[in-house]
């Protein structure tokens, strides 16, 4: 903000302060070095609205400028609730705006109770009603949720890079650690197939670990899953996921010493004295994804974030929300709509190209 604008804002603030009680000006002076002139001007406007409301509600019979400290000390929770309702229902302030104005009042009252002192070294007020008031809980908008998610999922080239990291690069990274390397090589095909299937279908963790061999339809590139509400559905997956799955199935029976009666698709390494293989657990899948995500440099990645990664890419390439909703098994389309707010790198690249000079 330029000096000229600051000066103009300061003059406006002084004009509003001239209409407010003396202790407000003292508080504003206390905050001058800590807050911008624009913020302090907003505070002044908020206080003016509050004190005018007190007069309109007959909580003070007199001039706004003359409202004394002891009247503030006697305000009740019920009365302040009335002011907050006035902001919301009569002034049509959004919840975030109501919170901002309440924050301004909390700051003023905190100053009056805990910072300001009389000549006798006592507080201006002993009772602070604003300390009892709670802010509105704010629900994140779709865009806010999407922005929070954006840094925690795979976008653009990261999508294939993460799959390739599990299929090849993790081994190269740890080839000097024999224990880690051998464990990775043993589960290389299985782990690649697991991550590839999630990235290529958007399956939930519970759906993935409950898959049986018979649930895979190799001709239609689909998997039979039981979704929430005990609903049966066939979910399609990608060609890459199919290739990785077939590589895993080629070694599944022999490498994992699978009993013929064990129909689980994904199997754990033989454990226990008898070396018996079992269905891979949800916790095991979470752990292996976490291990690879940390080594990849995105420790916030999880199975659920891989599902989000699939949904984001699907929307950017297909742009069909109803189909995406069915693929993900969402009961409400509102849940699916979050992916329309994520700024995928591929989309950004396309938009960036619009600004490039074109040949005449």
mmCIF file of C-alpha atoms in Angstrom:
data_model
loop_
_atom_site.group_PDB
_atom_site.id
_atom_site.type_symbol
_atom_site.label_atom_id
_atom_site.label_comp_id
_atom_site.label_asym_id
_atom_site.label_seq_id
_atom_site.Cartn_x
_atom_site.Cartn_y
_atom_site.Cartn_z
ATOM 1 C CA UNK A 1 0.000 0.000 0.000
ATOM 2 C CA UNK A 2 1.426 3.396 -1.001
ATOM 3 C CA UNK A 3 1.957 6.165 1.557
ATOM 4 C CA UNK A 4 -0.798 8.221 -0.031
ATOM 5 C CA UNK A 5 -3.344 5.410 0.305
ATOM 6 C CA UNK A 6 -2.186 4.754 3.871
ATOM 7 C CA UNK A 7 -2.729 8.407 4.733
ATOM 8 C CA UNK A 8 -6.197 8.384 3.170
ATOM 9 C CA UNK A 9 -7.113 5.230 5.062
ATOM 10 C CA UNK A 10 -5.789 6.727 8.298
ATOM 11 C CA UNK A 11 -7.927 9.859 7.813
ATOM 12 C CA UNK A 12 -11.025 7.716 7.229
ATOM 13 C CA UNK A 13 -10.208 5.761 10.382
ATOM 14 C CA UNK A 14 -9.898 8.959 12.421
ATOM 15 C CA UNK A 15 -13.295 10.103 11.137
ATOM 16 C CA UNK A 16 -14.952 6.866 12.264
ATOM 17 C CA UNK A 17 -13.058 6.914 15.593
ATOM 18 C CA UNK A 18 -14.454 10.346 16.351
ATOM 19 C CA UNK A 19 -17.895 8.729 16.543
ATOM 20 C CA UNK A 20 -16.802 5.877 18.827
ATOM 21 C CA UNK A 21 -16.164 5.667 22.594
ATOM 22 C CA UNK A 22 -12.764 6.820 23.874
ATOM 23 C CA UNK A 23 -11.573 3.341 24.788
ATOM 24 C CA UNK A 24 -11.922 2.177 21.179
ATOM 25 C CA UNK A 25 -9.489 4.875 20.044
ATOM 26 C CA UNK A 26 -7.093 3.829 22.789
ATOM 27 C CA UNK A 27 -7.314 0.217 21.637
ATOM 28 C CA UNK A 28 -6.755 1.200 17.969
ATOM 29 C CA UNK A 29 -3.684 3.213 18.950
ATOM 30 C CA UNK A 30 -2.400 0.171 20.805
ATOM 31 C CA UNK A 31 -2.785 -1.898 17.603
ATOM 32 C CA UNK A 32 -1.464 0.683 15.126
ATOM 33 C CA UNK A 33 2.052 -0.781 14.991
ATOM 34 C CA UNK A 34 0.777 -4.350 14.679
ATOM 35 C CA UNK A 35 -2.020 -4.140 12.104
ATOM 36 C CA UNK A 36 -2.430 -2.377 8.781
ATOM 37 C CA UNK A 37 -4.451 0.804 8.500
ATOM 38 C CA UNK A 38 -6.988 -1.037 6.327
ATOM 39 C CA UNK A 39 -7.506 -3.729 8.972
ATOM 40 C CA UNK A 40 -7.902 -1.150 11.723
ATOM 41 C CA UNK A 41 -10.432 0.780 9.620
ATOM 42 C CA UNK A 42 -12.437 -2.439 9.226
ATOM 43 C CA UNK A 43 -12.296 -2.918 12.996
ATOM 44 C CA UNK A 44 -13.678 0.585 13.491
ATOM 45 C CA UNK A 45 -16.576 -0.101 11.123
ATOM 46 C CA UNK A 46 -17.294 -3.373 12.950
ATOM 47 C CA UNK A 47 -17.388 -1.592 16.317
ATOM 48 C CA UNK A 48 -19.673 1.102 14.951
ATOM 49 C CA UNK A 49 -22.126 -1.581 13.753
ATOM 50 C CA UNK A 50 -22.020 -3.231 17.183
ATOM 51 C CA UNK A 51 -22.568 -0.066 19.206
ATOM 52 C CA UNK A 52 -25.353 1.135 16.890
ATOM 53 C CA UNK A 53 -27.008 -2.247 17.355
ATOM 54 C CA UNK A 54 -26.808 -1.824 21.152
ATOM 55 C CA UNK A 55 -28.659 1.482 20.872
ATOM 56 C CA UNK A 56 -31.279 0.068 18.473
ATOM 57 C CA UNK A 57 -31.936 -2.776 20.928
ATOM 58 C CA UNK A 58 -32.269 -0.326 23.830
ATOM 59 C CA UNK A 59 -29.198 -1.747 25.525
ATOM 60 C CA UNK A 60 -27.977 1.826 25.923
ATOM 61 C CA UNK A 61 -30.081 4.959 26.143
ATOM 62 C CA UNK A 62 -27.817 7.689 24.897
ATOM 63 C CA UNK A 63 -25.200 8.581 22.342
ATOM 64 C CA UNK A 64 -23.013 5.924 20.762
ATOM 65 C CA UNK A 65 -19.890 7.814 21.789
ATOM 66 C CA UNK A 66 -20.943 7.745 25.421
ATOM 67 C CA UNK A 67 -21.413 3.994 25.922
ATOM 68 C CA UNK A 68 -19.480 3.328 29.150
ATOM 69 C CA UNK A 69 -17.204 0.446 30.042
ATOM 70 C CA UNK A 70 -19.510 -0.831 32.777
ATOM 71 C CA UNK A 71 -22.274 -1.347 30.183
ATOM 72 C CA UNK A 72 -19.941 -3.588 28.184
ATOM 73 C CA UNK A 73 -19.116 -5.462 31.377
ATOM 74 C CA UNK A 74 -22.802 -6.254 31.918
ATOM 75 C CA UNK A 75 -23.532 -7.570 28.432
ATOM 76 C CA UNK A 76 -24.965 -11.099 28.521
ATOM 77 C CA UNK A 77 -24.266 -14.079 26.282
ATOM 78 C CA UNK A 78 -27.896 -13.950 25.158
ATOM 79 C CA UNK A 79 -27.509 -10.319 24.088
ATOM 80 C CA UNK A 80 -24.331 -10.970 22.098
ATOM 81 C CA UNK A 81 -26.006 -13.988 20.473
ATOM 82 C CA UNK A 82 -28.714 -11.544 19.396
ATOM 83 C CA UNK A 83 -26.076 -9.341 17.747
ATOM 84 C CA UNK A 84 -24.516 -12.287 15.897
ATOM 85 C CA UNK A 85 -27.974 -13.361 14.695
ATOM 86 C CA UNK A 86 -28.582 -9.782 13.569
ATOM 87 C CA UNK A 87 -25.414 -9.914 11.462
ATOM 88 C CA UNK A 88 -26.361 -13.245 9.931
ATOM 89 C CA UNK A 89 -30.094 -12.879 9.323
ATOM 90 C CA UNK A 90 -30.670 -9.139 8.928
ATOM 91 C CA UNK A 91 -27.391 -7.968 7.406
ATOM 92 C CA UNK A 92 -27.013 -11.256 5.495
ATOM 93 C CA UNK A 93 -23.378 -11.612 6.551
ATOM 94 C CA UNK A 94 -21.786 -14.932 5.686
ATOM 95 C CA UNK A 95 -20.492 -17.106 8.500
ATOM 96 C CA UNK A 96 -16.896 -16.149 7.748
ATOM 97 C CA UNK A 97 -17.846 -12.444 7.961
ATOM 98 C CA UNK A 98 -19.659 -12.962 11.265
ATOM 99 C CA UNK A 99 -16.544 -14.702 12.560
ATOM 100 C CA UNK A 100 -14.373 -11.762 11.500
ATOM 101 C CA UNK A 101 -16.577 -9.256 13.325
ATOM 102 C CA UNK A 102 -16.709 -11.457 16.408
ATOM 103 C CA UNK A 103 -12.918 -11.696 16.273
ATOM 104 C CA UNK A 104 -12.677 -7.887 16.250
ATOM 105 C CA UNK A 105 -14.918 -7.687 19.324
ATOM 106 C CA UNK A 106 -12.986 -10.430 21.104
ATOM 107 C CA UNK A 107 -9.773 -8.517 20.515
ATOM 108 C CA UNK A 108 -11.237 -5.269 21.862
ATOM 109 C CA UNK A 109 -12.705 -6.895 24.965
ATOM 110 C CA UNK A 110 -9.496 -8.808 25.622
ATOM 111 C CA UNK A 111 -7.616 -5.494 25.568
ATOM 112 C CA UNK A 112 -10.103 -3.952 27.998
ATOM 113 C CA UNK A 113 -9.848 -6.869 30.407
ATOM 114 C CA UNK A 114 -6.248 -8.049 30.188
ATOM 115 C CA UNK A 115 -4.069 -5.260 28.792
ATOM 116 C CA UNK A 116 -5.449 -1.779 29.515
ATOM 117 C CA UNK A 117 -4.926 -0.376 33.026
ATOM 118 C CA UNK A 118 -6.452 2.428 35.064
ATOM 119 C CA UNK A 119 -4.312 4.770 37.138
ATOM 120 C CA UNK A 120 -4.985 2.421 40.048
ATOM 121 C CA UNK A 121 -3.488 -0.435 37.955
ATOM 122 C CA UNK A 122 -6.811 -2.250 37.645
ATOM 123 C CA UNK A 123 -8.412 -3.606 34.477
ATOM 124 C CA UNK A 124 -10.902 -1.522 32.544
ATOM 125 C CA UNK A 125 -13.426 -4.370 32.796
ATOM 126 C CA UNK A 126 -13.473 -7.444 35.023
ATOM 127 C CA UNK A 127 -16.050 -9.507 33.122
ATOM 128 C CA UNK A 128 -15.513 -10.310 29.430
ATOM 129 C CA UNK A 129 -18.615 -11.733 27.758
ATOM 130 C CA UNK A 130 -16.827 -12.074 24.414
ATOM 131 C CA UNK A 131 -14.504 -14.687 25.879
ATOM 132 C CA UNK A 132 -17.554 -16.947 26.170
ATOM 133 C CA UNK A 133 -18.605 -16.583 22.546
ATOM 134 C CA UNK A 134 -17.640 -19.266 20.030
ATOM 135 C CA UNK A 135 -16.922 -18.822 16.345
ATOM 136 C CA UNK A 136 -19.119 -20.418 13.703
ATOM 137 C CA UNK A 137 -17.775 -23.685 12.367
ATOM 138 C CA UNK A 138 -16.929 -23.135 8.725
ATOM 139 C CA UNK A 139 -17.498 -25.902 6.202
ATOM 140 C CA UNK A 140 -14.901 -25.955 3.482
ATOM 141 C CA UNK A 141 -16.195 -25.124 0.042
ATOM 142 C CA UNK A 142 -15.629 -27.581 -2.793
ATOM 143 C CA UNK A 143 -12.818 -25.380 -4.098
ATOM 144 C CA UNK A 144 -11.144 -25.184 -0.674
ATOM 145 C CA UNK A 145 -11.290 -28.956 -0.283
ATOM 146 C CA UNK A 146 -9.886 -29.393 -3.768
ATOM 147 C CA UNK A 147 -7.029 -26.973 -3.082
ATOM 148 C CA UNK A 148 -6.159 -28.818 0.123
ATOM 149 C CA UNK A 149 -6.175 -32.118 -1.729
ATOM 150 C CA UNK A 150 -4.196 -30.836 -4.715
ATOM 151 C CA UNK A 151 -0.780 -30.942 -3.072
ATOM 152 C CA UNK A 152 -1.355 -34.421 -1.684
ATOM 153 C CA UNK A 153 -2.218 -36.349 -4.838
ATOM 154 C CA UNK A 154 -0.481 -37.264 -8.088
ATOM 155 C CA UNK A 155 -0.916 -34.798 -10.922
ATOM 156 C CA UNK A 156 0.369 -34.675 -14.478
ATOM 157 C CA UNK A 157 3.583 -36.651 -15.016
ATOM 158 C CA UNK A 158 3.688 -37.761 -11.359
ATOM 159 C CA UNK A 159 0.958 -40.282 -12.119
ATOM 160 C CA UNK A 160 3.121 -42.526 -14.302
ATOM 161 C CA UNK A 161 6.329 -41.647 -12.470
ATOM 162 C CA UNK A 162 5.001 -43.089 -9.212
ATOM 163 C CA UNK A 163 3.948 -46.320 -10.884
ATOM 164 C CA UNK A 164 7.353 -46.599 -12.578
ATOM 165 C CA UNK A 165 9.073 -45.834 -9.289
ATOM 166 C CA UNK A 166 7.470 -48.902 -7.729
ATOM 167 C CA UNK A 167 8.002 -51.069 -10.789
ATOM 168 C CA UNK A 168 11.724 -50.253 -11.185
ATOM 169 C CA UNK A 169 13.266 -47.239 -9.460
ATOM 170 C CA UNK A 170 12.687 -48.233 -5.831
ATOM 171 C CA UNK A 171 14.917 -51.258 -6.368
ATOM 172 C CA UNK A 172 17.692 -49.147 -7.895
ATOM 173 C CA UNK A 173 17.416 -46.702 -5.013
ATOM 174 C CA UNK A 174 17.934 -49.476 -2.462
ATOM 175 C CA UNK A 175 20.193 -51.901 -4.306
ATOM 176 C CA UNK A 176 22.986 -51.422 -1.753
ATOM 177 C CA UNK A 177 20.730 -52.516 1.115
ATOM 178 C CA UNK A 178 20.442 -56.255 0.637
ATOM 179 C CA UNK A 179 17.557 -56.774 3.074
ATOM 180 C CA UNK A 180 15.392 -54.016 1.627
ATOM 181 C CA UNK A 181 16.304 -54.883 -1.944
ATOM 182 C CA UNK A 182 15.509 -58.605 -1.583
ATOM 183 C CA UNK A 183 12.161 -57.892 0.081
ATOM 184 C CA UNK A 184 11.318 -55.443 -2.708
ATOM 185 C CA UNK A 185 12.299 -57.909 -5.459
ATOM 186 C CA UNK A 186 10.139 -60.597 -3.901
ATOM 187 C CA UNK A 187 7.043 -58.356 -3.919
ATOM 188 C CA UNK A 188 7.884 -56.224 -6.943
ATOM 189 C CA UNK A 189 5.193 -57.557 -9.303
ATOM 190 C CA UNK A 190 2.518 -57.693 -6.597
ATOM 191 C CA UNK A 191 3.136 -54.178 -5.281
ATOM 192 C CA UNK A 192 3.254 -52.714 -8.788
ATOM 193 C CA UNK A 193 -0.032 -54.423 -9.640
ATOM 194 C CA UNK A 194 -1.698 -53.121 -6.468
ATOM 195 C CA UNK A 195 -0.759 -49.486 -7.041
ATOM 196 C CA UNK A 196 -1.389 -49.746 -10.772
ATOM 197 C CA UNK A 197 -4.876 -51.151 -10.166
ATOM 198 C CA UNK A 198 -5.801 -48.341 -7.783
ATOM 199 C CA UNK A 199 -4.418 -45.707 -10.152
ATOM 200 C CA UNK A 200 -6.184 -47.383 -13.054
ATOM 201 C CA UNK A 201 -9.597 -47.847 -11.443
ATOM 202 C CA UNK A 202 -10.043 -45.730 -8.321
ATOM 203 C CA UNK A 203 -10.925 -48.745 -6.160
ATOM 204 C CA UNK A 204 -11.355 -48.265 -2.428
ATOM 205 C CA UNK A 205 -8.908 -50.026 -0.109
ATOM 206 C CA UNK A 206 -11.583 -52.411 1.194
ATOM 207 C CA UNK A 207 -12.658 -53.238 -2.353
ATOM 208 C CA UNK A 208 -9.085 -53.930 -3.405
ATOM 209 C CA UNK A 209 -8.156 -56.317 -0.576
ATOM 210 C CA UNK A 210 -11.424 -58.246 -0.886
ATOM 211 C CA UNK A 211 -10.905 -59.047 -4.571
ATOM 212 C CA UNK A 212 -10.792 -62.744 -5.475
ATOM 213 C CA UNK A 213 -9.283 -64.293 -8.583
ATOM 214 C CA UNK A 214 -12.745 -64.969 -9.981
ATOM 215 C CA UNK A 215 -13.705 -61.300 -9.668
ATOM 216 C CA UNK A 216 -11.441 -60.250 -12.539
ATOM 217 C CA UNK A 217 -12.922 -60.260 -16.032
ATOM 218 C CA UNK A 218 -9.873 -60.209 -18.301
ATOM 219 C CA UNK A 219 -11.919 -59.828 -21.471
ATOM 220 C CA UNK A 220 -13.735 -56.716 -20.278
ATOM 221 C CA UNK A 221 -10.950 -55.187 -18.168
ATOM 222 C CA UNK A 222 -13.218 -55.061 -15.160
ATOM 223 C CA UNK A 223 -13.388 -56.235 -11.560
ATOM 224 C CA UNK A 224 -16.441 -57.340 -9.599
ATOM 225 C CA UNK A 225 -16.585 -55.473 -6.287
ATOM 226 C CA UNK A 226 -19.021 -55.172 -3.411
ATOM 227 C CA UNK A 227 -19.504 -51.473 -2.804
ATOM 228 C CA UNK A 228 -20.943 -49.609 0.156
ATOM 229 C CA UNK A 229 -24.469 -50.729 0.897
ATOM 230 C CA UNK A 230 -23.532 -54.282 -0.147
ATOM 231 C CA UNK A 231 -24.073 -53.401 -3.810
ATOM 232 C CA UNK A 232 -22.378 -55.477 -6.476
ATOM 233 C CA UNK A 233 -20.749 -53.560 -9.316
ATOM 234 C CA UNK A 234 -18.242 -54.133 -12.103
ATOM 235 C CA UNK A 235 -15.502 -51.491 -12.117
ATOM 236 C CA UNK A 236 -13.352 -50.965 -15.198
ATOM 237 C CA UNK A 237 -9.582 -50.586 -15.042
ATOM 238 C CA UNK A 238 -6.874 -49.444 -17.443
ATOM 239 C CA UNK A 239 -4.725 -51.339 -19.937
ATOM 240 C CA UNK A 240 -1.608 -50.575 -17.874
ATOM 241 C CA UNK A 241 -3.292 -51.983 -14.777
ATOM 242 C CA UNK A 242 -4.210 -55.098 -16.748
ATOM 243 C CA UNK A 243 -0.609 -55.573 -17.920
ATOM 244 C CA UNK A 244 0.765 -55.177 -14.384
ATOM 245 C CA UNK A 245 -1.891 -57.496 -12.995
ATOM 246 C CA UNK A 246 -1.057 -60.218 -15.510
ATOM 247 C CA UNK A 247 2.660 -59.969 -14.687
ATOM 248 C CA UNK A 248 1.796 -60.475 -11.029
ATOM 249 C CA UNK A 249 -0.548 -63.397 -11.730
ATOM 250 C CA UNK A 250 2.195 -65.114 -13.727
ATOM 251 C CA UNK A 251 4.261 -65.508 -10.541
ATOM 252 C CA UNK A 252 1.515 -65.453 -7.866
ATOM 253 C CA UNK A 253 1.057 -69.195 -7.337
ATOM 254 C CA UNK A 254 4.719 -70.229 -7.318
ATOM 255 C CA UNK A 255 6.352 -67.252 -5.603
ATOM 256 C CA UNK A 256 3.763 -67.008 -2.825
ATOM 257 C CA UNK A 257 3.193 -70.783 -2.538
ATOM 258 C CA UNK A 258 -0.535 -70.250 -2.748
ATOM 259 C CA UNK A 259 -2.858 -73.041 -1.721
ATOM 260 C CA UNK A 260 -5.308 -73.973 -4.465
ATOM 261 C CA UNK A 261 -8.213 -73.159 -2.176
ATOM 262 C CA UNK A 262 -6.964 -69.621 -1.575
ATOM 263 C CA UNK A 263 -8.896 -67.455 -4.037
ATOM 264 C CA UNK A 264 -7.611 -64.090 -2.773
ATOM 265 C CA UNK A 265 -6.174 -61.974 -5.572
ATOM 266 C CA UNK A 266 -3.467 -60.282 -3.528
ATOM 267 C CA UNK A 267 -1.432 -62.504 -1.243
ATOM 268 C CA UNK A 268 1.024 -61.842 1.582
ATOM 269 C CA UNK A 269 4.453 -63.429 1.669
ATOM 270 C CA UNK A 270 4.472 -66.848 3.410
ATOM 271 C CA UNK A 271 4.620 -66.385 7.191
ATOM 272 C CA UNK A 272 4.706 -68.511 10.305
ATOM 273 C CA UNK A 273 6.294 -71.915 10.957
ATOM 274 C CA UNK A 274 4.279 -73.537 8.179
ATOM 275 C CA UNK A 275 4.969 -70.716 5.740
ATOM 276 C CA UNK A 276 1.305 -70.319 4.803
ATOM 277 C CA UNK A 277 0.248 -67.464 2.517
ATOM 278 C CA UNK A 278 -2.816 -65.388 3.374
ATOM 279 C CA UNK A 279 -4.933 -62.669 1.857
ATOM 280 C CA UNK A 280 -3.090 -59.363 2.027
ATOM 281 C CA UNK A 281 -4.632 -57.129 4.711
ATOM 282 C CA UNK A 282 -5.735 -53.524 4.362
ATOM 283 C CA UNK A 283 -3.071 -52.477 6.871
ATOM 284 C CA UNK A 284 -0.374 -54.167 4.779
ATOM 285 C CA UNK A 285 -1.497 -52.320 1.655
ATOM 286 C CA UNK A 286 -1.505 -49.015 3.541
ATOM 287 C CA UNK A 287 1.998 -49.708 4.807
ATOM 288 C CA UNK A 288 3.446 -50.619 1.413
ATOM 289 C CA UNK A 289 1.914 -47.558 -0.241
ATOM 290 C CA UNK A 290 3.270 -45.389 2.584
ATOM 291 C CA UNK A 291 6.736 -46.894 2.164
ATOM 292 C CA UNK A 292 6.876 -46.171 -1.554
ATOM 293 C CA UNK A 293 5.267 -42.717 -1.165
ATOM 294 C CA UNK A 294 7.879 -41.634 1.372
ATOM 295 C CA UNK A 295 10.742 -42.872 -0.815
ATOM 296 C CA UNK A 296 9.142 -41.131 -3.809
ATOM 297 C CA UNK A 297 9.121 -37.820 -1.963
ATOM 298 C CA UNK A 298 5.368 -37.497 -1.378
ATOM 299 C CA UNK A 299 4.830 -38.928 2.124
ATOM 300 C CA UNK A 300 1.269 -37.602 2.257
ATOM 301 C CA UNK A 301 0.232 -40.103 -0.428
ATOM 302 C CA UNK A 302 -2.046 -42.857 0.812
ATOM 303 C CA UNK A 303 -4.330 -45.445 -0.759
ATOM 304 C CA UNK A 304 -7.177 -42.950 -0.537
ATOM 305 C CA UNK A 305 -5.034 -40.240 -2.166
ATOM 306 C CA UNK A 306 -4.234 -42.649 -5.021
ATOM 307 C CA UNK A 307 -7.991 -43.039 -5.492
ATOM 308 C CA UNK A 308 -8.267 -39.247 -5.602
ATOM 309 C CA UNK A 309 -5.412 -39.185 -8.120
ATOM 310 C CA UNK A 310 -7.315 -41.545 -10.414
ATOM 311 C CA UNK A 311 -10.497 -39.477 -10.113
ATOM 312 C CA UNK A 312 -8.672 -36.242 -10.903
ATOM 313 C CA UNK A 313 -7.054 -37.685 -14.003
ATOM 314 C CA UNK A 314 -10.283 -39.329 -15.135
ATOM 315 C CA UNK A 315 -12.158 -36.049 -14.900
ATOM 316 C CA UNK A 316 -9.451 -34.120 -16.762
ATOM 317 C CA UNK A 317 -9.457 -36.611 -19.645
ATOM 318 C CA UNK A 318 -13.083 -37.760 -19.794
ATOM 319 C CA UNK A 319 -14.957 -34.866 -18.172
ATOM 320 C CA UNK A 320 -18.045 -36.944 -17.442
ATOM 321 C CA UNK A 321 -19.089 -36.542 -13.797
ATOM 322 C CA UNK A 322 -21.950 -39.116 -13.840
ATOM 323 C CA UNK A 323 -19.619 -41.803 -15.220
ATOM 324 C CA UNK A 324 -16.934 -40.883 -12.701
ATOM 325 C CA UNK A 325 -19.499 -41.081 -9.915
ATOM 326 C CA UNK A 326 -20.401 -44.622 -10.951
ATOM 327 C CA UNK A 327 -16.749 -45.628 -11.325
ATOM 328 C CA UNK A 328 -15.955 -44.405 -7.794
ATOM 329 C CA UNK A 329 -19.162 -45.760 -6.272
ATOM 330 C CA UNK A 330 -20.250 -42.431 -4.775
ATOM 331 C CA UNK A 331 -23.802 -42.350 -3.430
ATOM 332 C CA UNK A 332 -24.002 -38.585 -3.982
ATOM 333 C CA UNK A 333 -22.867 -36.688 -7.051
ATOM 334 C CA UNK A 334 -21.873 -33.801 -4.767
ATOM 335 C CA UNK A 335 -18.985 -35.920 -3.500
ATOM 336 C CA UNK A 336 -17.808 -36.443 -7.065
ATOM 337 C CA UNK A 337 -18.037 -32.743 -7.910
ATOM 338 C CA UNK A 338 -14.931 -31.951 -5.846
ATOM 339 C CA UNK A 339 -12.768 -33.231 -8.703
ATOM 340 C CA UNK A 340 -14.099 -30.520 -11.000
ATOM 341 C CA UNK A 341 -12.337 -27.946 -8.796
ATOM 342 C CA UNK A 342 -8.840 -29.463 -8.865
ATOM 343 C CA UNK A 343 -6.414 -27.686 -11.186
ATOM 344 C CA UNK A 344 -4.783 -30.582 -12.972
ATOM 345 C CA UNK A 345 -1.360 -29.873 -14.495
ATOM 346 C CA UNK A 346 -2.597 -31.113 -17.877
ATOM 347 C CA UNK A 347 -5.420 -28.570 -17.857
ATOM 348 C CA UNK A 348 -3.085 -25.795 -16.740
ATOM 349 C CA UNK A 349 -0.714 -26.642 -19.579
ATOM 350 C CA UNK A 350 -3.544 -26.405 -22.095
ATOM 351 C CA UNK A 351 -4.636 -23.037 -20.725
ATOM 352 C CA UNK A 352 -1.057 -21.753 -20.724
ATOM 353 C CA UNK A 353 -0.796 -22.544 -24.425
ATOM 354 C CA UNK A 354 -3.701 -20.189 -25.105
ATOM 355 C CA UNK A 355 -1.428 -17.271 -24.252
ATOM 356 C CA UNK A 356 1.270 -18.267 -26.748
ATOM 357 C CA UNK A 357 1.524 -16.172 -29.940
ATOM 358 C CA UNK A 358 0.018 -17.960 -32.920
ATOM 359 C CA UNK A 359 1.338 -17.935 -36.487
ATOM 360 C CA UNK A 360 -0.570 -15.594 -38.737
#
